[in-house]
PDB file of C-alpha atoms in Angstrom:
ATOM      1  CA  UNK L   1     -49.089 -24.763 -45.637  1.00  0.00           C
ATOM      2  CA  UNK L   2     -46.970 -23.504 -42.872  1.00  0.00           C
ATOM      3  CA  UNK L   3     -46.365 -19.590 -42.535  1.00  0.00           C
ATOM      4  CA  UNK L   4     -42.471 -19.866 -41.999  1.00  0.00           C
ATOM      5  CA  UNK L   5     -41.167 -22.807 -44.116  1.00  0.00           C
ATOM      6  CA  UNK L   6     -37.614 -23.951 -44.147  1.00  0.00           C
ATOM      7  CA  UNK L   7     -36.017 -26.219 -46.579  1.00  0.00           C
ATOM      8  CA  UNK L   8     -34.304 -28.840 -45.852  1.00  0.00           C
ATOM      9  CA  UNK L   9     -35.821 -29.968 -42.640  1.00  0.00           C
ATOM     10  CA  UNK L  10     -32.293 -32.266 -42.184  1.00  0.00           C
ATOM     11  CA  UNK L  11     -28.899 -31.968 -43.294  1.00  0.00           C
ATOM     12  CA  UNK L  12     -25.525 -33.717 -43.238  1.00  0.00           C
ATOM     13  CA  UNK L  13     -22.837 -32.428 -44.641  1.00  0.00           C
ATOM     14  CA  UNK L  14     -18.993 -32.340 -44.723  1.00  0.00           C
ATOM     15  CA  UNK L  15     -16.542 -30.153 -43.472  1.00  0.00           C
ATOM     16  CA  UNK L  16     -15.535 -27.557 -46.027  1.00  0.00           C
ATOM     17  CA  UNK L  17     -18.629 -27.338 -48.078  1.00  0.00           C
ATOM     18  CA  UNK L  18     -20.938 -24.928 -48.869  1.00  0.00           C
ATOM     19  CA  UNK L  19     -24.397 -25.330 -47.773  1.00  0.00           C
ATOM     20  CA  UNK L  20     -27.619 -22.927 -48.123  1.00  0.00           C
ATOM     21  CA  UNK L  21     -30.540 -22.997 -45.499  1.00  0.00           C
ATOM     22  CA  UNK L  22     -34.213 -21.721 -47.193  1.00  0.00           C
ATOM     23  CA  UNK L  23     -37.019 -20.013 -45.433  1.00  0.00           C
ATOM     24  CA  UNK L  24     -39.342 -18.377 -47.075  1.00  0.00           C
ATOM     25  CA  UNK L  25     -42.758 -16.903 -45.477  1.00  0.00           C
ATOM     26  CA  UNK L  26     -46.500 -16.343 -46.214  1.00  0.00           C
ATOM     27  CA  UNK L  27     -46.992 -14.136 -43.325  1.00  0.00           C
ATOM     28  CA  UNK L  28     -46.467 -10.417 -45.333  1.00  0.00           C
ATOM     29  CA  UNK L  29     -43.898 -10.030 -42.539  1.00  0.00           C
ATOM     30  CA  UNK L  30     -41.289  -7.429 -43.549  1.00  0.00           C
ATOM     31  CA  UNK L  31     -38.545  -8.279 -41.134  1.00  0.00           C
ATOM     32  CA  UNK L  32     -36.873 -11.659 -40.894  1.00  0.00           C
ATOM     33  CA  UNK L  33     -34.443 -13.374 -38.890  1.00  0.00           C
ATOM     34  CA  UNK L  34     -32.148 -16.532 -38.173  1.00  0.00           C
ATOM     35  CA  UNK L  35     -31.426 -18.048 -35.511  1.00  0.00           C
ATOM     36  CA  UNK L  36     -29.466 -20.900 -34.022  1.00  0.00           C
ATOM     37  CA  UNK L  37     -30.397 -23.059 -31.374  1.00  0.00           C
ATOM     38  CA  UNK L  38     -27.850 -25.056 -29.193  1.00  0.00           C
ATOM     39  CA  UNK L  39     -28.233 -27.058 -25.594  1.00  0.00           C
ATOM     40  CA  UNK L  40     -27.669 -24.983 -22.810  1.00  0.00           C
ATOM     41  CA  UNK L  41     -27.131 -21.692 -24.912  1.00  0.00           C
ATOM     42  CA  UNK L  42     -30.827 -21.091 -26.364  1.00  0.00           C
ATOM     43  CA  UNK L  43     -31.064 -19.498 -29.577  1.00  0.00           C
ATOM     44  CA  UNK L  44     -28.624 -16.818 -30.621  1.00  0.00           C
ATOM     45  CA  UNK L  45     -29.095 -14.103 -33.623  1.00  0.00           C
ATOM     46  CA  UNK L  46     -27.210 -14.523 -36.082  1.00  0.00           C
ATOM     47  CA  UNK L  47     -28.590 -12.073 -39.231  1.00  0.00           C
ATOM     48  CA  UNK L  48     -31.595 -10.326 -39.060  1.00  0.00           C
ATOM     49  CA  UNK L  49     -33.151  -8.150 -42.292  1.00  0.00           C
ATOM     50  CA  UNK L  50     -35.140  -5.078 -42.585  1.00  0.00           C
ATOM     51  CA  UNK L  51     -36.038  -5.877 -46.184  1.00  0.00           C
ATOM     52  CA  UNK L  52     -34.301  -6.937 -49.305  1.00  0.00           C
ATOM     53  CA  UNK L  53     -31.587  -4.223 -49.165  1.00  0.00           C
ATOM     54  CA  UNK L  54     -31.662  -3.777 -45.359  1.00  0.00           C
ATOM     55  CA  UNK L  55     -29.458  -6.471 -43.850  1.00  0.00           C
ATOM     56  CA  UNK L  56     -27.801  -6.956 -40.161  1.00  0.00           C
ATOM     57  CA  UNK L  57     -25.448  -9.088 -38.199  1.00  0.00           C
ATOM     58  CA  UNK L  58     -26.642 -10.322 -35.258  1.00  0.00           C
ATOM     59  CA  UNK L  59     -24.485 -11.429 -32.341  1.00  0.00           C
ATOM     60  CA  UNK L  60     -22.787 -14.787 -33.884  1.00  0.00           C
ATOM     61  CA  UNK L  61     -22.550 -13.788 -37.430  1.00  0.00           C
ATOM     62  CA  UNK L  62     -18.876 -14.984 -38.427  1.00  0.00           C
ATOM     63  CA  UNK L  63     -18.945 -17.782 -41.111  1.00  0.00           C
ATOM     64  CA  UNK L  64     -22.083 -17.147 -42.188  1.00  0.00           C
ATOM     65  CA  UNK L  65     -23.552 -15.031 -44.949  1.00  0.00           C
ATOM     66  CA  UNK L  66     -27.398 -14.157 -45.996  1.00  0.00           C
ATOM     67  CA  UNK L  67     -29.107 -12.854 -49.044  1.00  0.00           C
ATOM     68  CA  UNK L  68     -33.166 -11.845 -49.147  1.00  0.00           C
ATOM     69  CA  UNK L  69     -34.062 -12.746 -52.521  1.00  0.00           C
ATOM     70  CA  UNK L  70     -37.643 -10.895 -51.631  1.00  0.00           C
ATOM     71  CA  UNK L  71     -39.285  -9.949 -48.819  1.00  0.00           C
ATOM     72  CA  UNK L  72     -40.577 -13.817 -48.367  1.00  0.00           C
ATOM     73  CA  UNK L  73     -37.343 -15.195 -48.658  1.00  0.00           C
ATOM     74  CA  UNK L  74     -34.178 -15.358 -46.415  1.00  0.00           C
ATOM     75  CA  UNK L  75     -31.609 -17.494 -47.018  1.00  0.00           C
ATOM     76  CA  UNK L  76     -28.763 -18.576 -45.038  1.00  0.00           C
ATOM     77  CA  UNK L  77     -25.601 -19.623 -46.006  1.00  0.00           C
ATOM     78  CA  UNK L  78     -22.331 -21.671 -44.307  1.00  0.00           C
ATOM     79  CA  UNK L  79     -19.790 -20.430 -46.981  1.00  0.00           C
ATOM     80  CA  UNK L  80     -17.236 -23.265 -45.615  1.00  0.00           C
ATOM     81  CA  UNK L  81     -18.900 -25.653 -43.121  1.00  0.00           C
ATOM     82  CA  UNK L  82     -17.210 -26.990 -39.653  1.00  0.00           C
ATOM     83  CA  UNK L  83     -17.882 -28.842 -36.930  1.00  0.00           C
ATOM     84  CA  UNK L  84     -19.318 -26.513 -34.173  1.00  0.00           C
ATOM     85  CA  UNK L  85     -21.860 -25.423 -37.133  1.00  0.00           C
ATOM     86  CA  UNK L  86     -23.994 -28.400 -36.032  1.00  0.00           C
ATOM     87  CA  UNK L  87     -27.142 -27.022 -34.642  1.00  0.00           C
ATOM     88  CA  UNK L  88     -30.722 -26.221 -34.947  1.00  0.00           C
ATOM     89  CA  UNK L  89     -31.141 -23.041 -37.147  1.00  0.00           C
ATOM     90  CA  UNK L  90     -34.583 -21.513 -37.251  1.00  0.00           C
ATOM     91  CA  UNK L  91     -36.165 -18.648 -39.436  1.00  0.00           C
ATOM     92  CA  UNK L  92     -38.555 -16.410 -38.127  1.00  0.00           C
ATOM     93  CA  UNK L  93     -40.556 -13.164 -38.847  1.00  0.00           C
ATOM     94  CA  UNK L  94     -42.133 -10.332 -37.265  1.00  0.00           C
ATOM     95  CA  UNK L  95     -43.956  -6.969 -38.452  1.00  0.00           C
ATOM     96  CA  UNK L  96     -43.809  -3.344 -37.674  1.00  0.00           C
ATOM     97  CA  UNK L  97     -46.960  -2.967 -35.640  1.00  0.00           C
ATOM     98  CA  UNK L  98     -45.357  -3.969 -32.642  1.00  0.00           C
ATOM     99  CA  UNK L  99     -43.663  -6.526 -30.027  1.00  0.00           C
ATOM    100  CA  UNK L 100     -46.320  -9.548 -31.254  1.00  0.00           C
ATOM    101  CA  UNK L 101     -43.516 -11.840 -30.730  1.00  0.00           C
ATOM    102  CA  UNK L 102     -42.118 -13.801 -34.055  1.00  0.00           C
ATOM    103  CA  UNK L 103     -43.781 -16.821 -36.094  1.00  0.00           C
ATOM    104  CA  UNK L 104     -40.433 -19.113 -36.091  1.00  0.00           C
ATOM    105  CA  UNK L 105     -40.765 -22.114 -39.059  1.00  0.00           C
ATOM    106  CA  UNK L 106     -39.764 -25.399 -37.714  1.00  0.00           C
ATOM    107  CA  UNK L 107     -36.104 -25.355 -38.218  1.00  0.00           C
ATOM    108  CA  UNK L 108     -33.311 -26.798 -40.017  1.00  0.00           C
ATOM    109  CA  UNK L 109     -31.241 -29.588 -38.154  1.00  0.00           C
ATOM    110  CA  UNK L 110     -27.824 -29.522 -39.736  1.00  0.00           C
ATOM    111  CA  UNK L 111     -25.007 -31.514 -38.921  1.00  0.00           C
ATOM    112  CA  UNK L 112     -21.668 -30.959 -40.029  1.00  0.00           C
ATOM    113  CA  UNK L 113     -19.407 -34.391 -40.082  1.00  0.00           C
TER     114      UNK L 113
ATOM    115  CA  UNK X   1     -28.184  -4.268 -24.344  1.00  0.00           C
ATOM    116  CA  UNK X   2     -30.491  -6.983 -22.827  1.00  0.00           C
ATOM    117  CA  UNK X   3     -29.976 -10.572 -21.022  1.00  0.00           C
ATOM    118  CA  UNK X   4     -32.227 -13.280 -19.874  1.00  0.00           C
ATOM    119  CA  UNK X   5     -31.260 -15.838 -16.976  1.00  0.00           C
ATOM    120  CA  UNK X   6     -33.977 -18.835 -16.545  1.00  0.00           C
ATOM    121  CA  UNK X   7     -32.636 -20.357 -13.302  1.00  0.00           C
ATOM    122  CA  UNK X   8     -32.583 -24.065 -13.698  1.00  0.00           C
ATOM    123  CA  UNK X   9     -31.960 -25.701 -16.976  1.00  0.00           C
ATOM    124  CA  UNK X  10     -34.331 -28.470 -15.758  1.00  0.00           C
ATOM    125  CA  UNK X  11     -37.137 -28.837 -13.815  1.00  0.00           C
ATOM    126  CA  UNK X  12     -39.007 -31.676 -12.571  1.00  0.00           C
ATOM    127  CA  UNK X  13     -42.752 -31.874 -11.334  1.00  0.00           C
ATOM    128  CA  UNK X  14     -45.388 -34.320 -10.581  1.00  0.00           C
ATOM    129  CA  UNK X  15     -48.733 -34.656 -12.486  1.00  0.00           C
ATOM    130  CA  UNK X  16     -51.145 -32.376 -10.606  1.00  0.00           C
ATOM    131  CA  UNK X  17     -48.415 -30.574  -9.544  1.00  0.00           C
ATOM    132  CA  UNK X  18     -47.729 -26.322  -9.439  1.00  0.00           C
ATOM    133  CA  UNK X  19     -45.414 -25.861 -12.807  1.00  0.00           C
ATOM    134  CA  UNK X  20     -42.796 -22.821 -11.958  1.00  0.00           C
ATOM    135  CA  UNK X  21     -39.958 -21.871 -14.053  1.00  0.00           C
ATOM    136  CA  UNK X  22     -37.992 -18.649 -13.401  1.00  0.00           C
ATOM    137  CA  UNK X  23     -36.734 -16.238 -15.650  1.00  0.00           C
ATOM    138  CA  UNK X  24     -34.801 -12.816 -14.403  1.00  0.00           C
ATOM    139  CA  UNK X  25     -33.933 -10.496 -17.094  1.00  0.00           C
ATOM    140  CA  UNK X  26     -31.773  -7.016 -17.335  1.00  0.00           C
ATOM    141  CA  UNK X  27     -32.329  -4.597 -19.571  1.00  0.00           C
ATOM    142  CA  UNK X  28     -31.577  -0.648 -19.565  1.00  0.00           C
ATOM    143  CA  UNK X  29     -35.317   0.520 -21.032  1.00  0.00           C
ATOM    144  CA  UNK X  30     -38.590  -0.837 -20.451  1.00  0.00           C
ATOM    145  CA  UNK X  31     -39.391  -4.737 -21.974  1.00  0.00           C
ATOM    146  CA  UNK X  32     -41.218  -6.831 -23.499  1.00  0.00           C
ATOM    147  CA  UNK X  33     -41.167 -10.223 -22.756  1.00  0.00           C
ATOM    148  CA  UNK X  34     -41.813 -13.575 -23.844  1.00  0.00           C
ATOM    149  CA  UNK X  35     -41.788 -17.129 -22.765  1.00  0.00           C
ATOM    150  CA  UNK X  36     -41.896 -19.814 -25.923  1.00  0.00           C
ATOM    151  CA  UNK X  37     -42.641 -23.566 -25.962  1.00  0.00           C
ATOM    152  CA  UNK X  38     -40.961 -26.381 -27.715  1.00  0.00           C
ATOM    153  CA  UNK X  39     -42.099 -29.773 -28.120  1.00  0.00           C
ATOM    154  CA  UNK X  40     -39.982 -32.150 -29.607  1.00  0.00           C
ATOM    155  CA  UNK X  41     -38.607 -32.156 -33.266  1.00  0.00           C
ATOM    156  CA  UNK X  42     -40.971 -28.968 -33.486  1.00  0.00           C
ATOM    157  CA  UNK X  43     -40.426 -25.179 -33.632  1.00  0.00           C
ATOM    158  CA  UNK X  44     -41.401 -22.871 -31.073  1.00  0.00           C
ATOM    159  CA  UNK X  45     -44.900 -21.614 -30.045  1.00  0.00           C
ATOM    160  CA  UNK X  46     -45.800 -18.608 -28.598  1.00  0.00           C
ATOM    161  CA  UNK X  47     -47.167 -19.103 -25.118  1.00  0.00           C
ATOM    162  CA  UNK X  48     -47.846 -15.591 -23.755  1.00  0.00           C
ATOM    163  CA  UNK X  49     -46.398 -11.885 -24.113  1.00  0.00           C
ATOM    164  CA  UNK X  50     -45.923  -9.167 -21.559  1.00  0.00           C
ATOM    165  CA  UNK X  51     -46.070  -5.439 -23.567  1.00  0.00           C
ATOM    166  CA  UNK X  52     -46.443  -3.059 -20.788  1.00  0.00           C
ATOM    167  CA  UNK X  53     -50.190  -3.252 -20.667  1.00  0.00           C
ATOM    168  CA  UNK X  54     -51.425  -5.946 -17.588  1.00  0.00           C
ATOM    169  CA  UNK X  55     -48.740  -7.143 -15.587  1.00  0.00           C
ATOM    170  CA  UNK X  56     -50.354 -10.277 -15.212  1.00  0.00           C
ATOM    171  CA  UNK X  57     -50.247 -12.318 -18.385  1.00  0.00           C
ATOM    172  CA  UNK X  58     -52.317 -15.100 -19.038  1.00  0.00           C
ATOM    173  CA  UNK X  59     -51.336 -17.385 -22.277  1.00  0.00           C
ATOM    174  CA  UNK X  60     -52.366 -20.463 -23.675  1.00  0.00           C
ATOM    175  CA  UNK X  61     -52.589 -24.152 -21.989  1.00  0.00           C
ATOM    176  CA  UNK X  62     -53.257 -22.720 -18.207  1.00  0.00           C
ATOM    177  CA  UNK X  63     -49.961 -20.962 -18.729  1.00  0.00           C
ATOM    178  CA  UNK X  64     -49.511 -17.253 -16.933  1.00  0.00           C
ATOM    179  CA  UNK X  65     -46.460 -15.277 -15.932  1.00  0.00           C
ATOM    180  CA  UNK X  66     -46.467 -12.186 -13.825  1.00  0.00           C
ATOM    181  CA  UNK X  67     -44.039  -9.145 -14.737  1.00  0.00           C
ATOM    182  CA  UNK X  68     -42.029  -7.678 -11.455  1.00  0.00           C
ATOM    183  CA  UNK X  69     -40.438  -4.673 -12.212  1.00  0.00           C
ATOM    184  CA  UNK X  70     -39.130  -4.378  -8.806  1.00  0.00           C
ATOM    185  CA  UNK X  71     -37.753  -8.371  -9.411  1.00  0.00           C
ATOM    186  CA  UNK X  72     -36.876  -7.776 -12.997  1.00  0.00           C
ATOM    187  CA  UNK X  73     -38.289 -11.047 -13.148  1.00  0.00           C
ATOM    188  CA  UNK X  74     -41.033 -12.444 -15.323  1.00  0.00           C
ATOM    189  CA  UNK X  75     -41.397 -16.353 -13.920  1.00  0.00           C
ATOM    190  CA  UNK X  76     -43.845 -18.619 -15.722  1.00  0.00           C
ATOM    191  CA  UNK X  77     -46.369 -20.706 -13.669  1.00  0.00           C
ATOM    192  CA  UNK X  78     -49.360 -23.352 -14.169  1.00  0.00           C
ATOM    193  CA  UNK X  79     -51.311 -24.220 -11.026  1.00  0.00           C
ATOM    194  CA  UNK X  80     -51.246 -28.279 -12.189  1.00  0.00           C
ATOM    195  CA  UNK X  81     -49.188 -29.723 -14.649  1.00  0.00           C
ATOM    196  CA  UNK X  82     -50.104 -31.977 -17.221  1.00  0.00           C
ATOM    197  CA  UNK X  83     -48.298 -34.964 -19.144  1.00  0.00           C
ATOM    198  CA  UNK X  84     -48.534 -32.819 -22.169  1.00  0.00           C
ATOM    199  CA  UNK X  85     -46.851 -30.103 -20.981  1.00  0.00           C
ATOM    200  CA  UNK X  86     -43.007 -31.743 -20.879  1.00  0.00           C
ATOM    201  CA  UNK X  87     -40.826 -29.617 -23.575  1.00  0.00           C
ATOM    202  CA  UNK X  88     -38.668 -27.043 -23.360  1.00  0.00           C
ATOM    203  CA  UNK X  89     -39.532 -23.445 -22.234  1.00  0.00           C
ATOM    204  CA  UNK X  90     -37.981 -20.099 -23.420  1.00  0.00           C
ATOM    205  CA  UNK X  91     -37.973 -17.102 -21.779  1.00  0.00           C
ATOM    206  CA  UNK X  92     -36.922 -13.993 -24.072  1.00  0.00           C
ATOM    207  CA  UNK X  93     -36.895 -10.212 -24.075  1.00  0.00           C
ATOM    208  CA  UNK X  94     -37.280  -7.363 -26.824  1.00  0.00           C
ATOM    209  CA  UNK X  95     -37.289  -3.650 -26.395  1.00  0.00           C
ATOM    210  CA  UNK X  96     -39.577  -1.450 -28.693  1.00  0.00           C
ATOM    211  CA  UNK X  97     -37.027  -0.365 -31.598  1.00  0.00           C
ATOM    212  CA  UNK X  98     -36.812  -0.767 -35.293  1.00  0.00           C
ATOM    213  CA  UNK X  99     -34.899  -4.283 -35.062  1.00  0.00           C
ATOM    214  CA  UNK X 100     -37.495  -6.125 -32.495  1.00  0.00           C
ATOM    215  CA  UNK X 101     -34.760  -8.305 -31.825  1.00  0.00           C
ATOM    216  CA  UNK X 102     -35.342 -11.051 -29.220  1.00  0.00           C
ATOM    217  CA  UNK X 103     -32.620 -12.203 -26.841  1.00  0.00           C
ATOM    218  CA  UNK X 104     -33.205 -15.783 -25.089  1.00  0.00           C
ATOM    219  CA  UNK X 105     -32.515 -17.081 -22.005  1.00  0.00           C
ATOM    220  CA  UNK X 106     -30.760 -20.939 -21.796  1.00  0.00           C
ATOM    221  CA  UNK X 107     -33.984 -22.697 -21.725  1.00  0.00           C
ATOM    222  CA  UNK X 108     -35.731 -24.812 -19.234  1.00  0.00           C
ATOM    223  CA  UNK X 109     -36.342 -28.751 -19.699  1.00  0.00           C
ATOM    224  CA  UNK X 110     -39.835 -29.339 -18.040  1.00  0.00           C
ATOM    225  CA  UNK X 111     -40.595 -33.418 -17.135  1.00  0.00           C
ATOM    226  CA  UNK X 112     -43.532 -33.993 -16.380  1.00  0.00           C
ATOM    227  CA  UNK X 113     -43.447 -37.553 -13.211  1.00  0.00           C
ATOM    228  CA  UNK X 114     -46.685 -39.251 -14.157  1.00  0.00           C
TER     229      UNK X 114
END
């Protein structure tokens, strides 16, 4: 099994619904992050968490919301999906002992029709 | 707060060939810094790290980069270039704080001309 899963690897969905992203992790990782990947822009931080009560907007964090269920899981949510929501969202983790770099899981393409 | 600039968004090279792609980055306190692979419908892979320590990094698949404070740059290089290394290259930077948060440049397209 993967250390960073995410669930669904695909989704389409419609403008104005709700839709929830999984990741959850194997790693014992304490901090967790998502991310979203477009051409030409990289990937861009959009919540990042501490631990379960420890949460943080990252630099594109408008029409999204997050909740860590436990420390393995992060979820991301689109409360009311649009358009320019289509992208590549990854999960990833790192630990406290230092600038190792993150284990990303293998993202989430969504597409928002 | 920290930036990353890779300077062309894609590169081209020959089988056999020297593999360079450039990435400058700013940031106010000493880095760390990163360069990530992706292949195709896959997430990204770690190819080497720069904490302070060696300013010459050596990674995985032939892959080093060489940190130049003096440049603020931290390009990537591989003396010949394979068919298996075409994908998509990230360079990012972190500073040591609580939030290890990593900021990415735009990303570099690497084709590899048989």
């Amino acid at each position: 099994d993967a250390d960073v899963t995410q669930t669904p690897r695909n989704r389409i969905t419609k403008t104005g619904k709700r839709i929830m992203l999984e990741c959850s992790q194997t790693k014992g990782h304490d901090r967790m992050y998502w991310y979203r990947q477009d051409p030409g822009l990289g990937l861009r931080l959009i919540y990042y968490s501490f631990d379960v009560k420890d949460i943080n907007k990252g630099e594109i964090s408008d029409g999204y919301s997050v909740s860590r269920q436990a420390q393995a899981k992060f979820s991301l949510s689109l409360e009311s999906a649009i358009p320019n929501q289509t992208a590549l969202y990854f999960c990833a983790t790192s630990d406290a002992t230092g600038p190792a770099g993150y284990t990303f899981g293998s993202g989430t393409r969504l597409t928002v029709v | 707060a920290q930036s990353v600039t890779q300077l062309g968004s894609h590169v081209s090279v020959s089988e056999g060939a020297l593999v360079l792609l450039r990435c400058n980055y700013s940031s106010s306190v000493p880095p760390y810094l990163f360069w990530y692979v992706q292949y195709p419908n896959q997430g990204l892979q770690l190819l080497l790290k720069y904490t302070s320590a060696a300013t010459l990094v050596k990674g995985i698949n032939g892959f080093e980069a060489e940190f130049k404070k003096s440049e603020t740059s931290f390009h990537l290089t591989k003396p010949s270039a394979h068919m298996s290394d075409a994908a998509e290259y990230f360079c990012a930077v972190s500073i040591k704080n609580r939030a290890q948060k990593l900021v990415f440049g735009q990303g570099t397209r690497l084709t590899i001309n048989p």
